[in-house]
């Protein structure tokens, strides 16, 4: 069985709220059925065949992953590790775990590749020259909640109901993007005009704080959003309902792309091929769900089988072929200026262009991403 070393670097607030683990731990799985399946992959490796049809690296190498705790788009990494797919390919795995994109980007020196939402990727591009090498999800379950007995629950689309309200959300993330888009949709374009205060709060802490009576509304995602529903809070809207593009990305540091190119290319393929493996049979999908639950429990994120079923059913990962296509196919830049960019760039820029209207980024920042080639197709072209 593959042994992945977990190095948990969670935000302290999330640690307090959910008892997230800190320090080092083993990612070994004790589930008998998974052990049996892993033994099968180890046998095939000895026979010279990789389960995913990939060529092992020539030397034993360690891959460090920026891991998004409690998110389905981190699930393929963990499944591949626990099922022995990485081990077959001569790769050991370490995890650096986070509950938010900005913190993950700040700690980029600790990982080679990551999965992260578009706002986190934009933060990494601007401040650390992080490269987007793929799209791995479109997170629809990013939602705005209010209390059932509040005036906001009665009239959520009435701008006056929002006057003077406090909203708990993690700034600079997709949560802010979703909330501001909803405000715009009901006619609020200036929060200050209505006295609306955004309280910058880590995602896990949002739910805990809201449960204790803080704030009038909150924005959370993934397992936290499902738990909020279970607690009886009213889902006002979400990314899916609003029809917004909310891509999540696979990223790589410039150092990893330059000095660990083969490792990154192999990890890229493992990610998408593992999701393809999950879909091959009901048995494989159930193993993936069991391992995702195990991962959440290891990270201190409370989930049930029903929550896991929902999160996996909402996971919008593509096949490897489609992932390569969006990175290598060009189309008109959505800004209408006449330039050409990749399909993946336009997906990312949909989020960025909105943040530009808020003043979080500038047109110069956008052009820098293009000029530096930070939506980088080099890995996709290698495996095409």
Coordinates of C-alpha atoms in Angstrom, one line a residue:
X1 CA 0.0 0.0 0.0
X2 CA 1.1 3.5 -0.7
X3 CA 2.1 5.5 2.3
X4 CA 1.3 9.2 1.9
X5 CA 2.7 11.5 4.6
X6 CA 0.1 14.1 5.6
X7 CA 1.4 17.5 6.7
X8 CA -1.5 19.5 7.9
X9 CA -1.1 23.3 7.7
X10 CA -4.7 24.3 8.3
X11 CA -5.8 27.8 9.4
X12 CA -6.0 27.9 13.2
X13 CA -9.6 29.0 13.2
X14 CA -10.6 26.0 11.2
X15 CA -8.5 23.9 13.5
X16 CA -10.5 25.1 16.5
X17 CA -13.8 24.9 14.8
X18 CA -13.5 21.4 13.4
X19 CA -10.7 19.7 15.3
X20 CA -8.6 19.6 12.2
X21 CA -5.4 17.5 12.7
X22 CA -2.1 19.2 12.8
X23 CA 1.4 17.7 12.5
X24 CA 2.2 14.6 10.6
X25 CA 0.1 11.5 10.2
X26 CA -0.2 8.5 7.9
X27 CA -2.6 8.3 5.0
X28 CA -2.6 4.5 5.2
X29 CA -6.1 3.1 4.9
X30 CA -7.3 0.2 7.2
X31 CA -10.3 -0.7 5.1
X32 CA -10.1 -4.3 4.2
X33 CA -11.7 -4.0 0.8
X34 CA -9.4 -1.2 -0.2
X35 CA -6.4 -3.2 1.1
X36 CA -7.5 -6.1 -1.2
X37 CA -7.8 -3.7 -4.2
X38 CA -4.4 -2.2 -3.4
X39 CA -2.8 -5.6 -3.3
X40 CA -4.2 -6.2 -6.8
X41 CA -2.5 -3.0 -8.0
X42 CA 0.8 -3.9 -6.4
X43 CA 0.6 -7.3 -8.1
X44 CA 0.0 -5.7 -11.5
X45 CA 3.0 -3.3 -10.8
X46 CA 5.2 -6.2 -10.1
X47 CA 4.1 -7.7 -13.4
X48 CA 5.2 -4.5 -15.1
X49 CA 1.7 -3.1 -15.8
X50 CA 0.3 0.1 -14.4
X51 CA -3.3 0.0 -13.5
X52 CA -3.8 3.4 -15.2
X53 CA -1.7 2.4 -18.2
X54 CA 1.1 4.9 -17.4
X55 CA 4.8 4.4 -17.4
X56 CA 6.5 4.4 -13.9
X57 CA 9.2 7.1 -13.2
X58 CA 12.7 5.8 -13.5
X59 CA 13.5 6.7 -9.9
X60 CA 11.5 6.8 -6.7
X61 CA 10.2 10.4 -6.3
X62 CA 8.0 12.3 -3.8
X63 CA 5.1 14.4 -5.0
X64 CA 3.9 17.1 -2.6
X65 CA 0.2 18.0 -3.1
X66 CA -1.6 21.2 -2.0
X67 CA -4.7 19.4 -0.8
X68 CA -8.1 21.1 -0.4
X69 CA -9.7 19.5 2.7
X70 CA -13.3 18.3 2.5
X71 CA -13.5 19.1 -1.2
X72 CA -14.4 16.5 -3.9
X73 CA -11.9 17.9 -6.3
X74 CA -9.1 16.7 -4.0
X75 CA -10.6 13.2 -3.9
X76 CA -8.8 11.8 -7.0
X77 CA -5.4 12.4 -5.4
X78 CA -6.3 10.6 -2.3
X79 CA -8.0 7.7 -4.1
X80 CA -4.9 7.3 -6.4
X81 CA -2.7 7.2 -3.3
X82 CA -4.7 4.8 -1.3
X83 CA -5.4 2.4 -4.2
X84 CA -1.7 2.2 -4.9
X85 CA -1.8 4.0 -8.3
X86 CA 1.0 6.4 -7.3
X87 CA 3.0 3.6 -5.7
X88 CA 2.9 1.7 -9.0
X89 CA 4.4 4.7 -10.8
X90 CA 7.3 5.0 -8.3
X91 CA 5.8 8.0 -6.6
X92 CA 5.4 8.7 -2.8
X93 CA 2.8 11.3 -1.8
X94 CA 2.9 14.1 0.8
X95 CA -0.1 16.3 1.5
X96 CA -0.2 19.9 2.6
X97 CA -3.8 20.5 3.7
X98 CA -5.8 23.7 3.6
X99 CA -9.4 24.9 3.8
X100 CA -8.9 28.1 1.6
X101 CA -7.1 29.1 -1.5
X102 CA -5.2 32.2 -0.3
X103 CA -3.5 30.2 2.5
X104 CA -2.6 27.4 0.1
X105 CA -1.0 29.9 -2.3
X106 CA 1.0 31.6 0.4
X107 CA 2.5 28.2 1.3
X108 CA 3.3 27.3 -2.3
X109 CA 6.9 26.6 -1.4
X110 CA 5.7 23.4 0.4
X111 CA 3.9 21.8 -2.6
X112 CA 4.4 20.9 -6.3
X113 CA 0.9 20.6 -7.5
X114 CA -2.5 21.6 -6.1
X115 CA -6.2 21.7 -6.7
X116 CA -7.9 25.1 -5.9
X117 CA -10.8 27.3 -6.9
X118 CA -10.4 30.1 -9.5
X119 CA -10.0 32.9 -7.0
X120 CA -7.2 31.0 -5.2
X121 CA -5.6 30.3 -8.5
X122 CA -5.7 34.0 -9.5
X123 CA -4.2 34.9 -6.1
X124 CA -1.4 32.4 -6.8
X125 CA -0.8 33.7 -10.3
X126 CA -0.6 37.3 -9.3
X127 CA 1.6 36.9 -6.2
X128 CA 3.6 33.7 -6.8
X129 CA 3.6 32.9 -10.6
X130 CA 1.6 29.7 -10.0
X131 CA 0.7 28.0 -13.2
X132 CA -2.8 26.7 -14.0
X133 CA -2.3 23.4 -15.9
X134 CA -5.8 22.1 -15.9
X135 CA -9.5 22.5 -14.9
X136 CA -10.8 19.9 -12.4
X137 CA -14.3 20.9 -11.3
X138 CA -17.1 23.5 -11.5
X139 CA -18.2 23.8 -7.9
X140 CA -21.9 24.4 -8.0
X141 CA -22.4 23.8 -4.2
X142 CA -21.1 27.2 -3.2
X143 CA -24.0 28.8 -1.4
X144 CA -25.5 31.7 0.5
X145 CA -27.4 30.9 3.7
X146 CA -29.6 32.8 6.1
X147 CA -31.5 31.9 9.3
X148 CA -35.0 30.5 8.8
X149 CA -36.7 32.9 11.1
X150 CA -35.0 36.1 9.6
X151 CA -36.4 38.8 7.4
X152 CA -33.8 37.7 4.9
X153 CA -35.4 34.3 4.6
X154 CA -38.8 36.0 4.1
X155 CA -37.6 38.4 1.4
X156 CA -34.1 37.5 0.3
X157 CA -34.4 39.4 -3.0
X158 CA -35.5 42.7 -1.3
X159 CA -32.5 45.0 -1.2
X160 CA -34.0 46.7 1.9
X161 CA -33.9 43.5 3.8
X162 CA -30.1 43.4 3.4
X163 CA -29.6 46.9 4.8
X164 CA -27.2 46.9 7.8
X165 CA -26.6 43.2 7.6
X166 CA -23.3 41.3 8.4
X167 CA -22.2 38.5 6.1
X168 CA -19.6 35.9 7.1
X169 CA -17.5 34.7 4.2
X170 CA -13.9 34.1 3.2
X171 CA -12.8 37.1 1.1
X172 CA -10.9 36.7 -2.1
X173 CA -12.6 33.3 -2.8
X174 CA -15.4 32.0 -4.9
X175 CA -17.7 32.7 -2.0
X176 CA -17.2 36.4 -2.4
X177 CA -17.7 36.1 -6.2
X178 CA -21.0 34.3 -5.7
X179 CA -22.2 36.7 -3.0
X180 CA -21.4 39.8 -4.9
X181 CA -23.0 38.4 -8.1
X182 CA -26.2 37.7 -6.1
X183 CA -26.1 41.3 -4.7
X184 CA -25.8 42.6 -8.2
X185 CA -28.7 40.5 -9.3
X186 CA -31.1 42.1 -6.7
X187 CA -29.9 45.6 -7.5
X188 CA -27.2 46.1 -4.9
X189 CA -24.0 47.3 -6.5
X190 CA -22.5 49.2 -3.6
X191 CA -22.5 47.4 -0.2
X192 CA -21.5 50.6 1.6
X193 CA -24.7 52.3 0.4
X194 CA -26.7 49.7 2.2
X195 CA -24.4 49.3 5.2
X196 CA -23.7 45.7 4.4
X197 CA -20.5 44.4 6.1
X198 CA -18.5 41.4 4.9
X199 CA -16.8 39.8 7.8
X200 CA -13.7 38.0 6.4
X201 CA -14.0 34.5 8.0
X202 CA -12.4 31.1 7.2
X203 CA -14.9 28.7 5.7
X204 CA -15.1 26.3 8.6
X205 CA -15.2 29.1 11.1
X206 CA -18.2 30.7 9.2
X207 CA -20.4 27.8 10.0
X208 CA -19.4 27.5 13.6
X209 CA -19.7 31.3 14.1
X210 CA -23.1 31.3 12.4
X211 CA -24.3 28.5 14.7
X212 CA -23.4 30.6 17.7
X213 CA -25.4 33.6 16.4
X214 CA -22.8 35.7 14.7
X215 CA -23.7 37.4 11.4
X216 CA -27.0 37.6 9.5
X217 CA -25.9 35.5 6.5
X218 CA -23.0 33.3 5.6
X219 CA -21.4 31.8 2.5
X220 CA -19.9 28.3 2.6
X221 CA -19.2 25.5 0.2
X222 CA -18.9 21.7 -0.1
X223 CA -19.4 19.7 3.0
X224 CA -20.0 22.8 5.1
X225 CA -22.9 23.8 2.8
X226 CA -24.5 20.5 3.2
X227 CA -24.1 20.6 7.0
X228 CA -25.7 24.1 7.0
X229 CA -28.7 22.7 5.2
X230 CA -28.9 19.9 7.8
X231 CA -28.9 22.5 10.5
X232 CA -32.0 24.0 9.0
X233 CA -30.5 27.2 7.5
X234 CA -32.1 28.5 4.3
X235 CA -30.2 28.3 1.1
X236 CA -30.9 31.6 -0.6
X237 CA -28.9 30.7 -3.8
X238 CA -25.8 29.0 -5.0
X239 CA -23.5 28.9 -8.0
X240 CA -25.5 26.3 -9.8
X241 CA -28.8 28.1 -9.4
X242 CA -27.2 31.4 -10.6
X243 CA -25.7 29.7 -13.6
X244 CA -22.2 31.0 -12.9
X245 CA -18.9 29.6 -14.0
X246 CA -17.0 28.5 -10.9
X247 CA -14.1 26.4 -12.1
X248 CA -11.5 24.8 -9.9
X249 CA -8.0 24.3 -11.2
X250 CA -5.0 22.1 -11.0
X251 CA -2.0 24.2 -10.4
X252 CA 1.7 23.7 -10.4
X253 CA 4.6 25.9 -9.1
X254 CA 7.0 27.2 -11.7
X255 CA 9.8 25.3 -9.9
X256 CA 7.9 22.0 -10.2
X257 CA 7.2 22.6 -13.9
X258 CA 10.8 23.4 -14.6
X259 CA 12.6 20.8 -12.4
X260 CA 10.0 18.0 -12.0
X261 CA 8.3 18.1 -15.4
X262 CA 7.9 14.3 -15.7
X263 CA 6.6 14.0 -12.2
X264 CA 4.0 16.8 -12.8
X265 CA 3.0 15.3 -16.1
X266 CA 2.5 11.9 -14.5
X267 CA 0.5 13.3 -11.6
X268 CA -1.7 15.3 -14.0
X269 CA -2.6 12.1 -15.8
X270 CA -3.1 10.2 -12.6
X271 CA -5.6 12.7 -11.4
X272 CA -7.9 12.5 -14.4
X273 CA -7.4 8.8 -15.1
X274 CA -8.3 8.0 -11.4
X275 CA -11.6 9.8 -11.9
X276 CA -12.1 7.7 -15.1
X277 CA -11.3 4.6 -13.0
X278 CA -13.9 5.6 -10.4
X279 CA -16.6 5.8 -13.1
X280 CA -15.8 2.4 -14.6
X281 CA -18.0 0.5 -12.1
X282 CA -20.3 0.9 -9.2
X283 CA -17.7 -1.0 -7.1
X284 CA -14.9 1.5 -8.0
X285 CA -17.2 4.5 -7.3
X286 CA -18.1 3.1 -3.9
X287 CA -14.4 2.6 -3.0
X288 CA -13.9 6.2 -4.0
X289 CA -16.7 7.4 -1.8
X290 CA -15.4 5.4 1.1
X291 CA -12.0 6.8 0.7
X292 CA -13.3 10.4 0.3
X293 CA -15.2 9.9 3.6
X294 CA -12.0 8.6 5.2
X295 CA -10.1 11.6 3.9
X296 CA -12.7 14.0 5.4
X297 CA -12.6 12.3 8.7
X298 CA -8.8 12.5 8.7
X299 CA -9.1 16.2 8.0
X300 CA -11.6 16.8 10.8
X301 CA -14.5 17.6 8.4
X302 CA -17.7 16.1 9.6
X303 CA -19.5 14.1 6.8
X304 CA -22.1 11.4 6.5
X305 CA -22.5 8.8 3.7
X306 CA -25.4 11.0 2.4
X307 CA -23.2 14.1 2.3
X308 CA -20.4 12.2 0.5
X309 CA -22.9 10.8 -2.0
X310 CA -24.1 14.3 -2.7
X311 CA -20.6 15.9 -3.0
X312 CA -19.4 13.2 -5.3
X313 CA -22.5 13.4 -7.5
X314 CA -21.9 17.1 -7.9
X315 CA -18.2 16.7 -8.8
X316 CA -17.8 18.1 -12.3
X317 CA -14.4 16.6 -13.3
X318 CA -13.8 15.8 -17.0
X319 CA -12.0 13.0 -18.7
X320 CA -8.3 13.4 -19.4
X321 CA -9.0 13.9 -23.1
X322 CA -11.5 16.8 -22.4
X323 CA -9.1 18.3 -19.8
X324 CA -6.4 18.4 -22.4
X325 CA -8.8 19.9 -25.0
X326 CA -9.8 22.9 -22.9
X327 CA -6.1 23.7 -22.2
X328 CA -5.0 23.4 -25.9
X329 CA -7.9 24.7 -27.9
X330 CA -8.0 28.5 -28.6
X331 CA -11.0 30.8 -29.0
X332 CA -11.7 34.5 -28.9
X333 CA -10.9 36.2 -25.6
X334 CA -14.2 36.8 -23.8
X335 CA -13.2 40.5 -23.3
X336 CA -14.0 41.2 -27.0
X337 CA -10.6 42.8 -27.7
X338 CA -9.9 40.4 -30.6
X339 CA -7.2 38.3 -29.0
X340 CA -7.1 34.5 -28.8
X341 CA -6.8 32.5 -25.6
X342 CA -7.4 28.9 -24.5
X343 CA -10.9 27.7 -23.5
X344 CA -9.5 27.2 -20.0
X345 CA -8.3 30.9 -19.9
X346 CA -11.8 32.1 -20.7
X347 CA -13.2 29.9 -18.0
X348 CA -10.7 31.4 -15.5
X349 CA -11.2 35.0 -16.8
X350 CA -15.0 34.8 -16.3
X351 CA -14.2 34.9 -12.5
X352 CA -11.3 37.3 -12.9
X353 CA -13.3 39.8 -15.0
X354 CA -15.9 40.0 -12.2
X355 CA -13.2 40.6 -9.6
X356 CA -11.7 43.4 -11.8
X357 CA -15.1 45.2 -11.5
X358 CA -14.7 45.0 -7.7
X359 CA -11.2 46.4 -7.9
X360 CA -9.5 43.2 -6.6
X361 CA -7.5 42.9 -9.9
X362 CA -6.7 45.2 -12.8
X363 CA -6.7 44.8 -16.5
X364 CA -2.9 44.9 -16.3
X365 CA -3.0 41.8 -14.0
X366 CA -5.1 40.0 -16.6
X367 CA -2.7 40.9 -19.3
X368 CA 0.2 39.7 -17.2
X369 CA -1.4 36.2 -16.9
X370 CA -1.5 36.1 -20.7
X371 CA 2.0 37.5 -21.3
X372 CA 3.6 35.1 -18.7
X373 CA 1.6 32.1 -20.1
X374 CA 0.3 31.3 -16.6
X375 CA -2.6 29.4 -18.0
X376 CA 0.1 27.0 -19.1
X377 CA -0.7 24.2 -21.6
X378 CA 2.8 22.6 -21.5
X379 CA 1.7 19.5 -19.5
X380 CA -1.5 19.1 -21.5
X381 CA 0.5 19.2 -24.7
X382 CA 3.0 16.6 -23.3
X383 CA 0.2 14.1 -22.7
X384 CA -2.0 14.9 -25.7

